[in-house]
Amino acid sequence: MGVVDERAVRVHRLVADEPARPGDGHGVAGRLRRLCTAAGRALSASGAGVSVLAGDGMRGVAAVSEPAYEPLEELQFTLGEGPCLDAVTSRQPVLVPDLADGAMGRWPGYASALHDTGVRAVFAFPLQIGAARLGALDVFRREAGSLTAGELRDALTFADVAVTTLLDGQARAVPGSAADGLEDEVVGQRAELFQAQGMVAVQVGTSLVDALARLRAYAYAEDKPLGDVARDVVARRVSFDGGQS
Amino acid sequence: MTTVSPERLATLFVDVADTLVDEFDVVEFLQMLTRRVAGLFDTGEVGLMLADHRDRLTFMAASDESARLMELFQLQYGDGPCLDAFRTARPVTNVNLAAATEKWPGFAPRAALAGFESVHAFPLRLRKQVIGAMGVFGSSTELDDADAQIVQSLADVAVIGLLQERAIRRGEVLTGQLQGALNSRVVIEQAKGIVAQARAVSPDEAFTLIRDFARRNNRRLGEVAGTIVTSLPALPDLGGR
């Protein structure tokens, strides 16, 4: 739409300005750790974490703002319950401003474990593009209370950035392309991009996540806007099933 | 439309409210709404967009293909009545397209070319927040103040229906629900792409296949789309060909 997206610019800058630490992993892992730390600070949280779900059922913790939060992220997978898993399943944010209010019944094991470590509120945001589910961003707070409207929008924007970062980590994507104009188009809700994603998934016989990674890699390699590539795919001028284009 | 009869209006509101039940499908609901609003006009078609957390509008539903194109033109060219209604939080009524080229250089000529003569747009509001807009595209349709209020009320009902929340107390509920609504539209687009490729049809034809399959089997549009995107590559037999 050509509107300057100040919120996205600001959130990108917060992540980019977050200093690296000695223990940071390479590439995506390090970027996600900086994202978690920046998100935690911007949202007045005590910690934040990103957990991923891969297409083959593999799941795990991708990054946490502080090492102390790694077991808390991990525990959801061990127990098979928690806001992160619910956010992924329901494809909607799960907002728990007060753990003492109903959460114990919903996640008996996880909620009490969180409470024991001093967490009083937790907010989980799905990392997804339609049916393509990548994982979730969890935000933990030591005081009960809702996120403000502005914080909520910021949190969703951090989730957008996490989606792009994870896509960049896909095998076929080109590392380092996160900060360019692709990000806006990836989550820019362009109908043709999502249609092209479905088409490529069938052409290649792959998941929707991988199909999007291939579309992005192609756009990067051809130096074309992602939206143009999507339009070409939908118009059947470009095909990913080998040979004809 | 020049003021609808109270009977017809009452039926309309009940129909819209009647969908606020358990088995709720947001895209289906919005499509029903756009068709009902279009039905109020002799020649009007209706399209609806919602905004995400970064205030970017997305197409959600339309009464027919021409109205969908009108929404997409606005998004593509960055001008048009729905964008104005969204930005200003006020209705835009009775704009003659022939005289609107300066105001909407991208949208107006294309809408005129498609055969429309006048447009209206209404913000979708909840309290102080504007979450989207509904556009009405017609041929020489004049709305008086009473008409405009009726359509705006329907837009307000749409917001309540959309949220599926008996008591909306906090902005966070709204944003969460919107997030889910926007994502369910993305799932439908992905399903269209999958079916288009698998059946060698256009995305629009794919949508017709999906929608007709849902109707024949008495299933929700979103549910069928969800099955298609998750059961890849075992695409359900949609029939219809």
Coordinates of C-alpha atoms in Angstrom, one line a residue:
Chain A
M1 CA 0.0 0.0 0.0
G2 CA 3.0 2.2 0.1
V3 CA 2.3 3.4 3.6
V4 CA 5.5 3.7 5.7
D5 CA 5.1 1.0 8.3
E6 CA 6.7 2.7 11.3
R7 CA 6.0 -0.1 13.7
A8 CA 7.7 -2.6 11.5
V9 CA 10.7 -0.3 11.0
R10 CA 11.0 0.3 14.7
V11 CA 10.8 -3.4 15.6
H12 CA 13.3 -4.4 12.9
R13 CA 15.7 -1.8 14.3
L14 CA 15.2 -3.0 17.9
V15 CA 16.3 -6.5 16.8
A16 CA 19.1 -5.3 14.6
D17 CA 20.5 -3.0 17.4
E18 CA 20.4 -5.8 20.0
P19 CA 24.1 -6.6 20.6
A20 CA 25.4 -10.1 19.9
R21 CA 26.5 -12.3 22.8
P22 CA 29.4 -14.8 22.9
G23 CA 27.2 -17.8 23.2
D24 CA 25.0 -16.8 20.2
G25 CA 24.5 -19.5 17.6
H26 CA 25.2 -18.8 14.0
G27 CA 22.7 -17.3 11.6
V28 CA 19.1 -17.9 12.4
A29 CA 19.6 -19.0 16.0
G30 CA 21.6 -15.9 16.9
R31 CA 19.1 -13.6 15.2
L32 CA 16.2 -15.2 17.0
R33 CA 18.0 -14.9 20.4
R34 CA 18.5 -11.2 19.7
L35 CA 14.8 -11.0 18.7
C36 CA 13.7 -12.7 22.0
T37 CA 15.8 -10.3 24.1
A38 CA 14.6 -7.2 22.2
A39 CA 11.0 -8.4 22.4
G40 CA 11.3 -9.1 26.1
R41 CA 12.7 -5.6 26.7
A42 CA 10.1 -3.8 24.5
L43 CA 7.2 -5.7 26.1
S44 CA 8.3 -5.2 29.7
A45 CA 8.7 -8.9 30.0
S46 CA 11.1 -10.9 32.1
G47 CA 11.8 -13.3 29.2
A48 CA 10.8 -14.5 25.8
G49 CA 11.3 -17.6 23.7
V50 CA 10.7 -19.0 20.2
S51 CA 9.8 -22.6 19.7
V52 CA 9.6 -24.2 16.3
L53 CA 7.6 -27.0 14.8
A54 CA 9.0 -28.6 11.7
G55 CA 6.9 -30.3 9.1
D56 CA 8.1 -33.7 10.0
G57 CA 6.8 -33.4 13.6
M58 CA 10.2 -32.3 15.0
R59 CA 9.8 -29.6 17.6
G60 CA 12.1 -27.8 19.9
V61 CA 13.3 -24.5 21.4
A62 CA 14.9 -22.3 18.8
A63 CA 15.9 -19.4 21.0
V64 CA 15.3 -17.8 24.4
S65 CA 16.2 -14.3 25.7
E66 CA 17.9 -15.7 28.8
P67 CA 19.1 -19.2 29.5
A68 CA 16.8 -19.5 32.4
Y69 CA 13.8 -19.6 30.1
E70 CA 15.0 -22.5 28.0
P71 CA 13.6 -25.2 30.4
L72 CA 10.3 -23.3 30.5
E73 CA 10.0 -23.4 26.8
E74 CA 11.1 -27.0 26.7
L75 CA 8.7 -28.1 29.4
Q76 CA 5.7 -27.4 27.1
F77 CA 6.9 -30.1 24.7
T78 CA 7.7 -32.5 27.6
L79 CA 4.2 -32.1 29.1
G80 CA 2.4 -31.7 25.8
E81 CA 0.5 -28.7 27.0
G82 CA 0.9 -24.9 27.3
P83 CA 0.1 -21.6 25.6
C84 CA 2.7 -22.0 22.9
L85 CA 1.1 -25.3 21.7
D86 CA -2.4 -23.9 22.0
A87 CA -1.4 -20.8 19.9
V88 CA -0.1 -23.1 17.2
T89 CA -3.1 -25.4 17.3
S90 CA -5.7 -22.6 17.4
R91 CA -3.7 -20.4 15.0
Q92 CA -4.5 -17.5 17.3
P93 CA -2.6 -15.6 20.0
V94 CA -3.1 -17.1 23.5
L95 CA -3.1 -14.3 26.1
V96 CA -3.0 -15.1 29.7
P97 CA -2.6 -11.9 31.7
D98 CA -3.0 -13.7 35.0
L99 CA -1.9 -17.3 35.5
A100 CA -3.9 -17.6 38.6
D101 CA -7.1 -17.0 36.6
G102 CA -8.1 -20.3 35.0
A103 CA -4.7 -21.3 33.6
M104 CA -4.2 -24.0 36.2
G105 CA -7.2 -25.9 34.9
R106 CA -6.2 -25.4 31.3
W107 CA -2.5 -26.5 31.6
P108 CA -2.3 -28.1 35.1
G109 CA 1.3 -29.1 34.8
Y110 CA 2.7 -26.2 32.8
A111 CA 0.9 -23.4 34.6
S112 CA 2.0 -24.5 38.0
A113 CA 5.6 -25.0 36.9
L114 CA 5.5 -21.4 35.4
H115 CA 4.0 -20.1 38.6
D116 CA 6.7 -21.7 40.7
T117 CA 9.4 -19.9 38.8
G118 CA 7.7 -16.5 39.5
V119 CA 6.0 -16.1 36.1
R120 CA 2.6 -14.5 36.5
A121 CA 1.5 -13.8 32.9
V122 CA 2.3 -15.4 29.6
F123 CA 1.4 -14.5 26.0
A124 CA 1.9 -16.8 23.1
F125 CA 1.8 -15.8 19.4
P126 CA 1.7 -18.2 16.5
L127 CA 4.4 -18.0 13.9
Q128 CA 2.4 -18.8 10.8
I129 CA 1.4 -17.9 7.3
G130 CA -2.1 -19.3 6.8
A131 CA -1.8 -23.0 7.2
A132 CA 2.0 -22.9 7.2
R133 CA 2.9 -23.2 10.9
L134 CA 6.4 -22.5 12.0
G135 CA 6.1 -22.3 15.7
A136 CA 5.3 -19.7 18.4
L137 CA 6.7 -16.7 20.2
D138 CA 6.2 -16.8 24.0
V139 CA 6.4 -13.8 26.2
F140 CA 6.7 -14.2 30.0
R141 CA 6.1 -11.6 32.7
R142 CA 6.6 -11.6 36.4
E143 CA 3.6 -9.3 37.1
A144 CA 0.0 -10.1 36.2
G145 CA -1.7 -7.8 33.8
S146 CA -2.7 -7.4 30.2
L147 CA -0.5 -6.1 27.4
T148 CA -1.5 -2.7 26.3
A149 CA -2.9 -2.3 22.8
G150 CA 0.4 -0.9 21.6
E151 CA 2.4 -3.7 23.2
L152 CA 0.1 -6.3 21.6
R153 CA 0.7 -4.8 18.2
D154 CA 4.4 -4.7 18.9
A155 CA 4.3 -8.4 20.0
L156 CA 2.6 -9.3 16.8
T157 CA 5.1 -7.4 14.8
F158 CA 8.0 -9.2 16.6
A159 CA 6.2 -12.4 15.5
D160 CA 6.2 -11.2 11.9
V161 CA 9.9 -10.6 12.1
A162 CA 10.4 -14.1 13.7
V163 CA 8.4 -15.6 10.8
T164 CA 10.7 -14.0 8.2
T165 CA 13.8 -15.0 10.2
L166 CA 12.7 -18.6 10.3
L167 CA 11.9 -18.6 6.6
D168 CA 15.4 -17.3 5.9
G169 CA 16.7 -20.3 7.8
Q170 CA 15.0 -22.7 5.4
A171 CA 17.5 -24.6 3.4
R172 CA 16.6 -23.0 0.1
A173 CA 16.3 -19.5 1.2
V174 CA 19.1 -17.0 0.9
P175 CA 20.6 -16.0 4.3
G176 CA 20.7 -12.3 4.9
S177 CA 17.7 -11.3 2.9
A178 CA 15.6 -10.7 6.0
A179 CA 15.9 -7.0 6.1
D180 CA 15.0 -6.3 2.5
G181 CA 11.6 -5.6 1.1
L182 CA 10.6 -9.2 1.1
E183 CA 9.5 -9.2 4.7
D184 CA 6.6 -6.9 4.0
E185 CA 5.4 -9.0 1.1
V186 CA 5.7 -12.2 3.0
V187 CA 3.2 -11.1 5.6
G188 CA 1.6 -8.5 3.4
Q189 CA -1.4 -10.6 2.9
R190 CA -1.3 -10.6 -0.9
A191 CA -3.8 -13.2 -2.1
E192 CA -1.7 -14.2 -5.1
L193 CA 1.3 -14.9 -3.0
F194 CA -0.7 -17.4 -0.9
Q195 CA -2.2 -19.0 -4.0
A196 CA 1.2 -19.3 -5.6
Q197 CA 2.4 -20.9 -2.3
G198 CA -0.3 -23.6 -2.6
M199 CA 0.5 -24.1 -6.3
V200 CA 4.2 -24.5 -5.7
A201 CA 3.6 -26.9 -2.8
V202 CA 1.7 -29.2 -5.3
Q203 CA 4.2 -28.7 -8.1
V204 CA 7.2 -29.6 -5.9
G205 CA 5.3 -32.0 -3.6
T206 CA 6.4 -30.2 -0.5
S207 CA 5.0 -28.3 2.5
L208 CA 3.6 -24.8 2.3
V209 CA 6.5 -23.6 4.4
D210 CA 9.0 -25.0 1.9
A211 CA 7.0 -23.8 -1.0
L212 CA 7.3 -20.2 0.3
A213 CA 11.0 -20.6 0.9
R214 CA 11.4 -21.7 -2.7
L215 CA 9.4 -18.7 -4.0
R216 CA 11.5 -16.4 -2.0
A217 CA 14.8 -18.0 -3.1
Y218 CA 13.6 -17.7 -6.7
A219 CA 12.7 -14.1 -6.3
Y220 CA 16.1 -13.4 -4.8
A221 CA 18.0 -15.2 -7.4
E222 CA 16.1 -13.6 -10.2
D223 CA 16.2 -10.2 -8.5
K224 CA 12.4 -9.8 -8.8
P225 CA 9.9 -8.6 -6.2
L226 CA 8.2 -11.6 -4.6
G227 CA 4.8 -10.3 -5.6
D228 CA 5.8 -10.4 -9.3
V229 CA 7.1 -14.0 -9.0
A230 CA 3.8 -15.0 -7.3
R231 CA 1.8 -13.4 -10.1
D232 CA 3.9 -15.3 -12.7
V233 CA 3.3 -18.5 -10.9
V234 CA -0.5 -17.9 -10.7
A235 CA -0.5 -17.0 -14.4
R236 CA 1.5 -20.2 -15.1
R237 CA 4.4 -18.2 -16.6
V238 CA 6.7 -19.7 -14.0
S239 CA 6.6 -23.3 -12.7
F240 CA 8.7 -25.1 -10.1
D241 CA 8.0 -28.6 -11.3
G242 CA 11.1 -28.8 -13.5
G243 CA 11.5 -28.1 -17.2
Q244 CA 8.8 -25.9 -18.5
S245 CA 8.4 -22.4 -17.2
Chain B
M1 CA -31.7 1.9 -2.3
T2 CA -33.9 4.6 -0.8
T3 CA -34.8 3.2 2.6
V4 CA -35.7 -0.4 3.0
S5 CA -38.9 -1.6 4.5
P6 CA -38.8 -2.3 8.2
E7 CA -39.8 -5.9 7.6
R8 CA -37.0 -6.6 5.2
L9 CA -34.6 -4.8 7.5
A10 CA -35.7 -6.8 10.5
T11 CA -35.2 -10.1 8.6
L12 CA -31.8 -9.0 7.5
F13 CA -30.6 -8.2 11.1
V14 CA -32.0 -11.4 12.4
D15 CA -30.2 -13.4 9.6
V16 CA -27.0 -11.7 10.4
A17 CA -27.3 -12.2 14.2
D18 CA -28.4 -15.8 13.6
T19 CA -25.0 -16.8 12.5
L20 CA -23.6 -15.9 15.9
V21 CA -23.6 -19.5 17.0
D22 CA -21.2 -22.3 17.7
E23 CA -20.2 -23.5 14.3
F24 CA -18.9 -20.1 13.2
D25 CA -16.8 -19.6 10.1
V26 CA -15.5 -16.1 9.7
V27 CA -15.0 -16.0 6.0
E28 CA -18.4 -17.6 5.3
F29 CA -20.0 -15.1 7.7
L30 CA -18.5 -12.1 5.9
Q31 CA -19.5 -13.4 2.5
M32 CA -23.0 -13.9 3.7
L33 CA -22.9 -10.3 5.0
T34 CA -21.6 -8.8 1.8
R35 CA -24.3 -10.6 -0.2
R36 CA -27.0 -9.5 2.1
V37 CA -25.9 -5.9 2.0
A38 CA -25.6 -6.1 -1.8
G39 CA -29.2 -7.4 -1.8
L40 CA -30.3 -4.0 -0.3
F41 CA -29.2 -2.3 -3.5
D42 CA -30.8 -2.7 -6.9
T43 CA -27.5 -2.9 -8.6
G44 CA -24.8 -2.8 -5.9
E45 CA -22.0 -5.2 -5.2
V46 CA -20.2 -5.3 -1.9
G47 CA -16.7 -6.0 -0.8
L48 CA -15.0 -6.1 2.7
M49 CA -11.5 -5.6 4.0
L50 CA -9.9 -6.0 7.4
A51 CA -6.8 -4.5 8.8
D52 CA -4.0 -6.4 10.6
H53 CA -2.0 -5.2 13.6
R54 CA 0.1 -3.0 11.4
D55 CA -3.0 -1.3 9.8
R56 CA -2.5 -3.0 6.5
L57 CA -5.8 -3.9 4.8
T58 CA -6.5 -7.3 3.4
F59 CA -9.3 -8.5 1.2
M60 CA -11.7 -10.7 3.2
A61 CA -15.0 -11.2 1.3
A62 CA -17.2 -10.0 -1.6
S63 CA -20.7 -10.4 -2.9
D64 CA -19.3 -11.3 -6.3
E65 CA -16.2 -11.4 -8.4
S66 CA -16.5 -7.8 -9.6
A67 CA -16.6 -6.5 -6.0
R68 CA -13.6 -8.6 -5.1
L69 CA -11.7 -7.0 -8.0
M70 CA -12.7 -3.5 -6.8
E71 CA -11.2 -4.3 -3.4
L72 CA -8.0 -5.7 -4.9
F73 CA -7.6 -2.6 -7.1
Q74 CA -7.7 -0.4 -4.0
L75 CA -5.1 -2.5 -2.3
Q76 CA -2.9 -2.6 -5.4
Y77 CA -3.1 1.1 -6.3
G78 CA -3.3 2.4 -2.7
D79 CA -6.3 4.6 -3.2
G80 CA -10.1 4.2 -3.2
P81 CA -13.2 4.6 -1.0
C82 CA -12.5 1.8 1.4
L83 CA -9.0 3.1 2.2
D84 CA -10.5 6.5 2.8
A85 CA -13.2 5.1 5.1
F86 CA -10.6 3.2 7.0
R87 CA -8.2 6.1 7.4
T88 CA -10.9 8.7 8.4
A89 CA -13.2 6.3 10.3
R90 CA -16.1 7.9 8.4
P91 CA -18.4 6.7 5.7
V92 CA -17.8 7.8 2.2
T93 CA -21.1 8.1 0.3
N94 CA -22.4 8.9 -3.2
V95 CA -19.1 9.4 -4.9
N96 CA -19.5 9.6 -8.7
L97 CA -16.6 7.7 -10.2
A98 CA -16.5 9.8 -13.3
A99 CA -15.7 12.8 -11.1
A100 CA -13.3 11.0 -8.8
T101 CA -10.2 10.4 -10.9
E102 CA -8.3 13.1 -9.2
K103 CA -9.2 11.8 -5.8
W104 CA -8.5 8.1 -6.6
P105 CA -6.3 8.1 -9.7
G106 CA -5.6 4.3 -9.4
F107 CA -9.0 3.1 -8.4
A108 CA -11.6 5.4 -10.1
P109 CA -10.7 4.8 -13.8
R110 CA -10.5 1.0 -13.3
A111 CA -13.8 0.9 -11.4
A112 CA -15.5 3.0 -14.1
L113 CA -14.0 0.7 -16.8
A114 CA -15.5 -2.3 -15.0
G115 CA -18.9 -0.7 -15.4
F116 CA -19.5 0.9 -12.0
E117 CA -20.7 4.5 -11.7
S118 CA -20.8 5.3 -8.0
V119 CA -19.3 4.0 -4.8
H120 CA -19.8 4.1 -1.1
A121 CA -17.6 2.8 1.7
F122 CA -18.2 2.3 5.5
P123 CA -15.7 1.9 8.2
L124 CA -15.9 -1.2 10.4
R125 CA -15.6 0.2 13.9
L126 CA -15.3 -1.0 17.4
R127 CA -15.4 1.9 19.8
K128 CA -12.5 4.0 18.8
Q129 CA -10.7 1.4 16.7
V130 CA -11.3 1.0 13.0
I131 CA -10.6 -2.6 12.0
G132 CA -11.6 -2.5 8.3
A133 CA -14.0 -1.2 5.7
M134 CA -16.9 -2.3 3.5
G135 CA -17.3 -0.9 0.0
V136 CA -20.5 -0.7 -2.1
F137 CA -20.0 -0.5 -5.8
G138 CA -23.0 0.3 -8.0
S139 CA -24.5 2.1 -10.9
S140 CA -25.9 5.5 -10.0
T141 CA -27.0 4.4 -6.6
E142 CA -27.9 7.3 -4.4
L143 CA -27.9 6.8 -0.7
D144 CA -29.8 9.2 1.6
D145 CA -28.8 9.6 5.2
A146 CA -31.2 7.0 6.4
D147 CA -29.9 4.4 4.0
A148 CA -26.3 5.3 4.9
Q149 CA -27.2 4.7 8.6
I150 CA -28.7 1.3 7.8
V151 CA -25.6 0.2 6.0
Q152 CA -23.3 1.5 8.7
S153 CA -25.4 -0.4 11.3
L154 CA -24.9 -3.6 9.3
A155 CA -21.2 -2.9 9.3
D156 CA -21.3 -2.5 13.0
V157 CA -23.1 -5.8 13.3
A158 CA -20.4 -7.4 11.2
V159 CA -17.8 -6.3 13.7
I160 CA -19.7 -7.9 16.5
G161 CA -20.3 -11.1 14.5
L162 CA -16.6 -11.1 13.6
L163 CA -15.5 -11.0 17.2
Q164 CA -17.8 -13.8 18.4
E165 CA -17.3 -12.4 21.8
R166 CA -20.4 -11.8 24.0
A167 CA -18.6 -9.2 26.0
I168 CA -15.7 -7.4 24.4
R169 CA -13.9 -5.9 27.3
R170 CA -10.4 -5.5 26.1
G171 CA -8.6 -4.5 22.9
E172 CA -6.5 -7.6 23.2
V173 CA -9.4 -9.8 22.5
L174 CA -10.2 -7.9 19.4
T175 CA -6.7 -8.1 18.1
G176 CA -6.5 -11.8 18.8
Q177 CA -9.7 -12.5 17.0
L178 CA -8.8 -10.3 14.1
Q179 CA -5.5 -12.2 13.8
G180 CA -7.4 -15.5 13.5
A181 CA -9.9 -14.0 11.0
L182 CA -7.1 -12.7 8.7
N183 CA -5.2 -15.9 8.9
S184 CA -8.3 -18.0 7.9
R185 CA -8.5 -15.9 4.7
V186 CA -4.8 -16.8 4.0
V187 CA -5.6 -20.5 4.5
I188 CA -8.4 -20.2 1.8
E189 CA -6.0 -18.6 -0.6
Q190 CA -3.5 -21.4 -0.1
A191 CA -6.2 -24.0 -0.6
K192 CA -7.2 -22.2 -3.8
G193 CA -3.6 -22.5 -5.1
I194 CA -3.4 -26.2 -4.2
V195 CA -6.6 -27.0 -5.9
A196 CA -5.8 -24.8 -8.9
Q197 CA -2.5 -26.7 -9.4
A198 CA -3.9 -30.2 -8.7
R199 CA -6.9 -29.7 -11.0
A200 CA -5.3 -27.5 -13.6
V201 CA -7.9 -24.7 -13.1
S202 CA -7.6 -21.0 -12.3
P203 CA -7.7 -19.9 -8.6
D204 CA -11.2 -18.5 -9.1
E205 CA -12.4 -21.8 -10.5
A206 CA -10.7 -23.6 -7.6
F207 CA -12.5 -21.4 -5.2
T208 CA -15.8 -22.3 -6.8
L209 CA -15.0 -26.0 -6.5
I210 CA -14.1 -25.6 -2.8
R211 CA -17.1 -23.6 -2.0
D212 CA -19.5 -25.9 -3.9
F213 CA -18.0 -28.9 -2.2
A214 CA -18.5 -27.3 1.2
R215 CA -22.1 -26.5 0.4
R216 CA -22.9 -30.0 -1.0
N217 CA -21.5 -31.7 2.1
N218 CA -22.8 -29.1 4.5
R219 CA -19.4 -28.3 5.7
R220 CA -17.8 -25.0 6.6
L221 CA -15.7 -23.2 4.0
G222 CA -12.8 -22.7 6.4
E223 CA -13.0 -26.3 7.5
V224 CA -12.8 -27.6 3.9
A225 CA -9.9 -25.3 3.2
G226 CA -8.2 -26.5 6.3
T227 CA -8.5 -30.1 5.2
I228 CA -7.1 -29.3 1.8
V229 CA -4.0 -27.5 3.1
T230 CA -3.3 -30.1 5.8
S231 CA -4.0 -33.3 3.8
L232 CA -1.6 -32.3 1.1
P233 CA -0.8 -34.3 -1.1
A234 CA -3.9 -36.4 -0.5
L235 CA -6.3 -33.9 -1.9
P236 CA -9.9 -34.7 -1.1
D237 CA -12.0 -35.4 -4.2
L238 CA -14.0 -32.2 -4.6
G239 CA -16.1 -33.5 -7.5
G240 CA -17.6 -31.0 -9.7
R241 CA -15.8 -32.0 -12.9

